[in-house]
Short mmCIF file of C-alpha atoms in Angstrom, two decimals:
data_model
loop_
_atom_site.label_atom_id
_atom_site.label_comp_id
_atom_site.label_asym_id
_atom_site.label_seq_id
_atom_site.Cartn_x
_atom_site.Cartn_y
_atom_site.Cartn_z
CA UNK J 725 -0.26 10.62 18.49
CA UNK J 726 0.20 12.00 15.08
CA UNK J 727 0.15 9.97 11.69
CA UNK J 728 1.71 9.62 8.49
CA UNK J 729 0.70 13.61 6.78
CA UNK J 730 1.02 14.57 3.17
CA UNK J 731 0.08 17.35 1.76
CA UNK J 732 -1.33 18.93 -0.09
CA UNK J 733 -4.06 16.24 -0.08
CA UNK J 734 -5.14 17.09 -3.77
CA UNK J 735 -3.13 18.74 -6.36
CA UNK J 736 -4.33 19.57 -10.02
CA UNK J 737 -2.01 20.45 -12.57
CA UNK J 738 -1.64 20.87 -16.06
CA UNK J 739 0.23 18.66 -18.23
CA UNK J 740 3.78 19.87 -18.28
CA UNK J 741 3.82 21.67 -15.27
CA UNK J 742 6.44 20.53 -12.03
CA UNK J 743 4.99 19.44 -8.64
CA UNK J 744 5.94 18.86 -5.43
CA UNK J 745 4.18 16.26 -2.74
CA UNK J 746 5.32 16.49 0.95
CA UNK J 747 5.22 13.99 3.46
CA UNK J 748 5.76 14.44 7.22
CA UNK J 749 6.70 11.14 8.83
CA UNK J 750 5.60 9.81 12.48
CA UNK J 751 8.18 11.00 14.42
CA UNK J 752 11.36 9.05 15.26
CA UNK J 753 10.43 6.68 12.62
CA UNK J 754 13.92 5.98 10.37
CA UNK J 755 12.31 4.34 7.00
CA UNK J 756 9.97 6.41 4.97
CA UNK J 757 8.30 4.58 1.39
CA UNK J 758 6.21 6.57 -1.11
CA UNK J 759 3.78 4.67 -3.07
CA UNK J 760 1.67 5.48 -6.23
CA UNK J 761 -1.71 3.98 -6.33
CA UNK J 762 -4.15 4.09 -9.37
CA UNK J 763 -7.41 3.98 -9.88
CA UNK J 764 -8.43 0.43 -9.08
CA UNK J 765 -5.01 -0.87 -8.73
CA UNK J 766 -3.05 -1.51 -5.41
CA UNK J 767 -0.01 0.16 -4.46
CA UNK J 768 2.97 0.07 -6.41
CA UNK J 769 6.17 0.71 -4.93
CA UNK J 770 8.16 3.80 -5.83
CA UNK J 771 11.06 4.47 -3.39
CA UNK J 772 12.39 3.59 0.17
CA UNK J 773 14.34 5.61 2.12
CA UNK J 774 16.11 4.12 5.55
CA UNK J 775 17.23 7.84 7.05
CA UNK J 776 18.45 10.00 4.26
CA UNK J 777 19.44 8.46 2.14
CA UNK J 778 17.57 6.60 -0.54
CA UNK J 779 18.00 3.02 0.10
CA UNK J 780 15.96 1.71 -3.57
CA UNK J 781 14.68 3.99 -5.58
CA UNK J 782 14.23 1.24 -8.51
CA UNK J 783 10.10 1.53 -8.34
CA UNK J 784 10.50 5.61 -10.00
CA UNK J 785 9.30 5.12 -13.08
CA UNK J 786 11.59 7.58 -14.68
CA UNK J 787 13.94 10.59 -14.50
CA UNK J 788 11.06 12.72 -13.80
CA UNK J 789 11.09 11.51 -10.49
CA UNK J 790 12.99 12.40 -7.93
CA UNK J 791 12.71 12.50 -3.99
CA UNK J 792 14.49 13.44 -1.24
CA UNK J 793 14.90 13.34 2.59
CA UNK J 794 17.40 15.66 3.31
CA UNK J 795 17.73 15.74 7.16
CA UNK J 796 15.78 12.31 7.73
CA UNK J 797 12.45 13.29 8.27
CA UNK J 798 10.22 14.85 5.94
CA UNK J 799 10.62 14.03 2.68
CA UNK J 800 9.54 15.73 -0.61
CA UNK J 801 8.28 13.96 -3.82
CA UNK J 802 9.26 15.76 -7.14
CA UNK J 803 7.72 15.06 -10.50
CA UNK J 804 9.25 17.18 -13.46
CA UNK J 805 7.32 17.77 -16.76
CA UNK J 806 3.87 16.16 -15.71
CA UNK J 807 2.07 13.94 -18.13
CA UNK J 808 -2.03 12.58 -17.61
CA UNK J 809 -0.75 9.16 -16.92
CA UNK J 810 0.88 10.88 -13.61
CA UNK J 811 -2.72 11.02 -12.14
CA UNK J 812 -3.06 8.90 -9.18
CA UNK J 813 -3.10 9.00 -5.43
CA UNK J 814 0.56 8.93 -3.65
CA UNK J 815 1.11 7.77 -0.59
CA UNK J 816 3.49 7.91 1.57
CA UNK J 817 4.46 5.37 4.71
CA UNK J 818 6.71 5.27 7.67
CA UNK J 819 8.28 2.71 9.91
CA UNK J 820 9.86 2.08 13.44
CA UNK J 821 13.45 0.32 12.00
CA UNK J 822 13.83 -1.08 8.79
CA UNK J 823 12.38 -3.80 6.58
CA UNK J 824 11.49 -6.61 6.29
CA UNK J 825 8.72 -6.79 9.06
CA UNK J 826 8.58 -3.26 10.53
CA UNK J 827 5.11 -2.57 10.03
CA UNK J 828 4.15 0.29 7.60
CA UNK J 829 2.07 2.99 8.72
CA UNK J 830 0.19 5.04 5.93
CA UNK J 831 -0.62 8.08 5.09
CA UNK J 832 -4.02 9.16 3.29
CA UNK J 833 -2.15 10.40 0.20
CA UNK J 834 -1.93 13.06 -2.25
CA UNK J 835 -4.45 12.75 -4.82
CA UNK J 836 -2.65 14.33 -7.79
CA UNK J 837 -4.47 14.86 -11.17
CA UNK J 838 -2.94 16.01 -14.56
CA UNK J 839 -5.16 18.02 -16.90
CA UNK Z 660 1.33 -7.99 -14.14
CA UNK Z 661 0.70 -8.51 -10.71
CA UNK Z 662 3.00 -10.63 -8.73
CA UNK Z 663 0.03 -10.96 -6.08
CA UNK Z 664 -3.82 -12.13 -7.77
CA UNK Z 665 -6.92 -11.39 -5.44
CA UNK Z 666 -9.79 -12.44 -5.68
CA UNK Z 667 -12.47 -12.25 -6.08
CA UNK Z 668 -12.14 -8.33 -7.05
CA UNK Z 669 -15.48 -7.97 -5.70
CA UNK Z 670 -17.67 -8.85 -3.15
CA UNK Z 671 -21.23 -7.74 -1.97
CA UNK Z 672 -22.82 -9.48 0.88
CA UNK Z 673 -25.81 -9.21 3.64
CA UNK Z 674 -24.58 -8.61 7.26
CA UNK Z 675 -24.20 -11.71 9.01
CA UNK Z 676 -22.75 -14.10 6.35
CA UNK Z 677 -19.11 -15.22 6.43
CA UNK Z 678 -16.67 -14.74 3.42
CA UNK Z 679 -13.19 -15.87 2.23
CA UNK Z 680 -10.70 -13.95 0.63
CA UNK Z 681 -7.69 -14.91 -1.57
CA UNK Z 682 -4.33 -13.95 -2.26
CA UNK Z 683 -1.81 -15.88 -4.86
CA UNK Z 684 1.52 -16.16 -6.34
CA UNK Z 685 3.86 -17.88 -7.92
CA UNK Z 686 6.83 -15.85 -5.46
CA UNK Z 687 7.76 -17.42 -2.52
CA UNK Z 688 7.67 -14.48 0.22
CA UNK Z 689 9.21 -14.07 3.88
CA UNK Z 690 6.12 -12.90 5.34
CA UNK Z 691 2.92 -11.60 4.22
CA UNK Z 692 0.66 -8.26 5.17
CA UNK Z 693 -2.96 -7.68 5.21
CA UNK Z 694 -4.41 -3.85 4.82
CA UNK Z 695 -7.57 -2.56 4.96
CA UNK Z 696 -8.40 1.05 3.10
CA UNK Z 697 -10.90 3.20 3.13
CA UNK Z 698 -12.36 6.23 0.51
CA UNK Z 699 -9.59 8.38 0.88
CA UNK Z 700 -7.56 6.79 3.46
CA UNK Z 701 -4.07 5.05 3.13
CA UNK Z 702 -3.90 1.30 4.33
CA UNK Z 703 -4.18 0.34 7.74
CA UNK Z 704 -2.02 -2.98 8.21
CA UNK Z 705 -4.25 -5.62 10.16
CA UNK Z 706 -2.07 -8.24 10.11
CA UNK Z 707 1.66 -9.80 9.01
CA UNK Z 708 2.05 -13.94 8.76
CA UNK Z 709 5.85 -14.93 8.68
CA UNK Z 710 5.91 -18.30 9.18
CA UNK Z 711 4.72 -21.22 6.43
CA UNK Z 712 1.12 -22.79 7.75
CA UNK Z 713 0.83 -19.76 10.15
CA UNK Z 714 -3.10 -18.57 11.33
CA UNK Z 715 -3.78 -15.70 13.58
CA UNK Z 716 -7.23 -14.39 14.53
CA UNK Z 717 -7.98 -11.02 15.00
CA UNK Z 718 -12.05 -10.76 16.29
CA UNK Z 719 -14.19 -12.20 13.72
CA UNK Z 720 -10.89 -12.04 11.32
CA UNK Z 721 -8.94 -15.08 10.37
CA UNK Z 722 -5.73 -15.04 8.12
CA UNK Z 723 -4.06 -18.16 7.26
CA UNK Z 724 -0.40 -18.30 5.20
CA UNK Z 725 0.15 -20.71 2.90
CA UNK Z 726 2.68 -24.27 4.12
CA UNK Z 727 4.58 -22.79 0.82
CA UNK Z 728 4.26 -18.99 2.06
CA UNK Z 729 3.25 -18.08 -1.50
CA UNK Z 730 -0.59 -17.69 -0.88
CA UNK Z 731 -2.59 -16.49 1.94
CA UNK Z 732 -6.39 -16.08 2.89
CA UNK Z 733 -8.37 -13.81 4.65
CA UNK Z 734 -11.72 -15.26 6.34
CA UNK Z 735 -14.31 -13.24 7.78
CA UNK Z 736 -17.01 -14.83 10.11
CA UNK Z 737 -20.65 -12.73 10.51
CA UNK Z 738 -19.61 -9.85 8.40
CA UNK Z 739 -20.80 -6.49 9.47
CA UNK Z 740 -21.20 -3.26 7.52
CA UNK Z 741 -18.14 -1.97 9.48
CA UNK Z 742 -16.32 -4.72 7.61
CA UNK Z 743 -16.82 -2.38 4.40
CA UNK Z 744 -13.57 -1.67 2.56
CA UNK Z 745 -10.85 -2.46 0.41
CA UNK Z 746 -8.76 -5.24 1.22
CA UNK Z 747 -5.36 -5.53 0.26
CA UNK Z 748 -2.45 -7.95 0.82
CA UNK Z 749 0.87 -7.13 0.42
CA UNK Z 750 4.38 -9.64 0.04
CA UNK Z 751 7.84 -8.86 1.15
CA UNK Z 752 10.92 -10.84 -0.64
CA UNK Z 753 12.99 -9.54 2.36
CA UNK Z 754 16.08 -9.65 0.71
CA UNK Z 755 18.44 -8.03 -1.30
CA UNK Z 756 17.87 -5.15 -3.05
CA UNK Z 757 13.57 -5.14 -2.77
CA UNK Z 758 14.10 -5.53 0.82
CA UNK Z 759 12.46 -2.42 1.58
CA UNK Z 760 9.31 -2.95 -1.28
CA UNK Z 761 6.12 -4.56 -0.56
CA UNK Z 762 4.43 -6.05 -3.58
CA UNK Z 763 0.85 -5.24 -3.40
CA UNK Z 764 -2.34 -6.98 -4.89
CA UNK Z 765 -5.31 -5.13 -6.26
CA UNK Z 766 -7.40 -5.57 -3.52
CA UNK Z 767 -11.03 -6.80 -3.14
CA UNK Z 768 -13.33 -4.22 -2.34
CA UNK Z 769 -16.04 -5.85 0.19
CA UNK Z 770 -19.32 -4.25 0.57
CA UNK Z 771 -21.12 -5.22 3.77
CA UNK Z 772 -24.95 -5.05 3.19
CA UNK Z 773 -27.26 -4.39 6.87
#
């Protein structure tokens, strides 16, 4: 069956600029997590939603993040004002049921870089 | 800082030899993930240890979690180039308000040699 898709799968930008990263969930599953993972780092959690709305959105680094899952599936990833240290890969996971133990299932990311 | 330490970081080995993998942390944890990722791929989970002392075996893959469930390991017997990839494990407090986060190591990238 179908995974985890974001899109785009790479995104270039110049500094400043807004973007917008999409993620399309596996069907039926309630929890949906977006990551950020840099260049020779694991990744580091951003926000969790369990249906629509967001359940911790603590991991966004600041208030030029924002997400949303408006109708409980696909959700969108919004990052105002771009800066170089934006650059990374986001991904973006879904589960069967909530945490903890529902296993995660992944995406293979947006790879966004800031000029 | 990370709240999970692999290591090593790296590892590059001939086909056929086993290998051990570690993750630590001072953070006790209600159960413990391994991933694998490849180039351009998201994680694939392989494996989640709940329980203090726990070991399952997948194949030639055995994953052991600490009696104190704040360290686990990750052995691989006869490595093949297959094996290849980044390996990541990942903690969940499971509670309270990081109930839905996973905190994730760096990973040690393993490099299977035929």
């Amino acid at each position: 069956g179908a995974g985890v898709s974001q899109t785009p799968s790479n995104k270039v930008t110049e500094k400043g600029k807004y973007v917008e990263l999409r993620c399309d969930p596996i069907s039926g599953h309630t929890a949906l997590y977006w990551y950020r993972q840099s260049l020779g780092q694991g990744p580091e959690f951003l926000i969790y939603f369990q249906g629509t709305g967001a359940a911790d959105d603590s991991g966004l680094p600041n208030d030029r993040f924002f997400a949303v899952r408006p109708e409980g599936s696909v959700s969108t990833l919004k990052i105002q004002r771009t800066e170089r240290g934006d650059s990374a890969v986001y991904l973006c996971a879904s589960s069967l049921g909530g945490p903890p133990g529902a296993p995660l299932h992944f995406g293979n990311g947006t790879r966004l870089t800031v000029t | 800082t990370q709240l999970l330490e692999q290591s090593p970081q790296f590892l590059s080995i001939q086909e056929g030899e086993n290998l051990t993998v570690y993750c630590n942390s001072s953070s006790v944890f209600s159960s413990l993930q391994w991933y694998r990722q490849e180039p351009g791929e998201g994680p694939v989970l392989l494996v989640t240890v709940v329980t203090g002392g726990e070991v399952k075996k997948l194949k030639r893959l055995t994953f052991q979690f600490g009696d104190a469930r704040k360290d686990s390991s990750l052995h691989i017997t006869a490595a093949q180039p297959g094996d290849t990839g980044l390996y990541l494990c990942a903690g969940a407090s499971g509670r309270g308000s990081t109930l839905g986060r996973l905190y994730f190591g760096r990973g040690t990238q393993l490099t299977v040699w035929p």
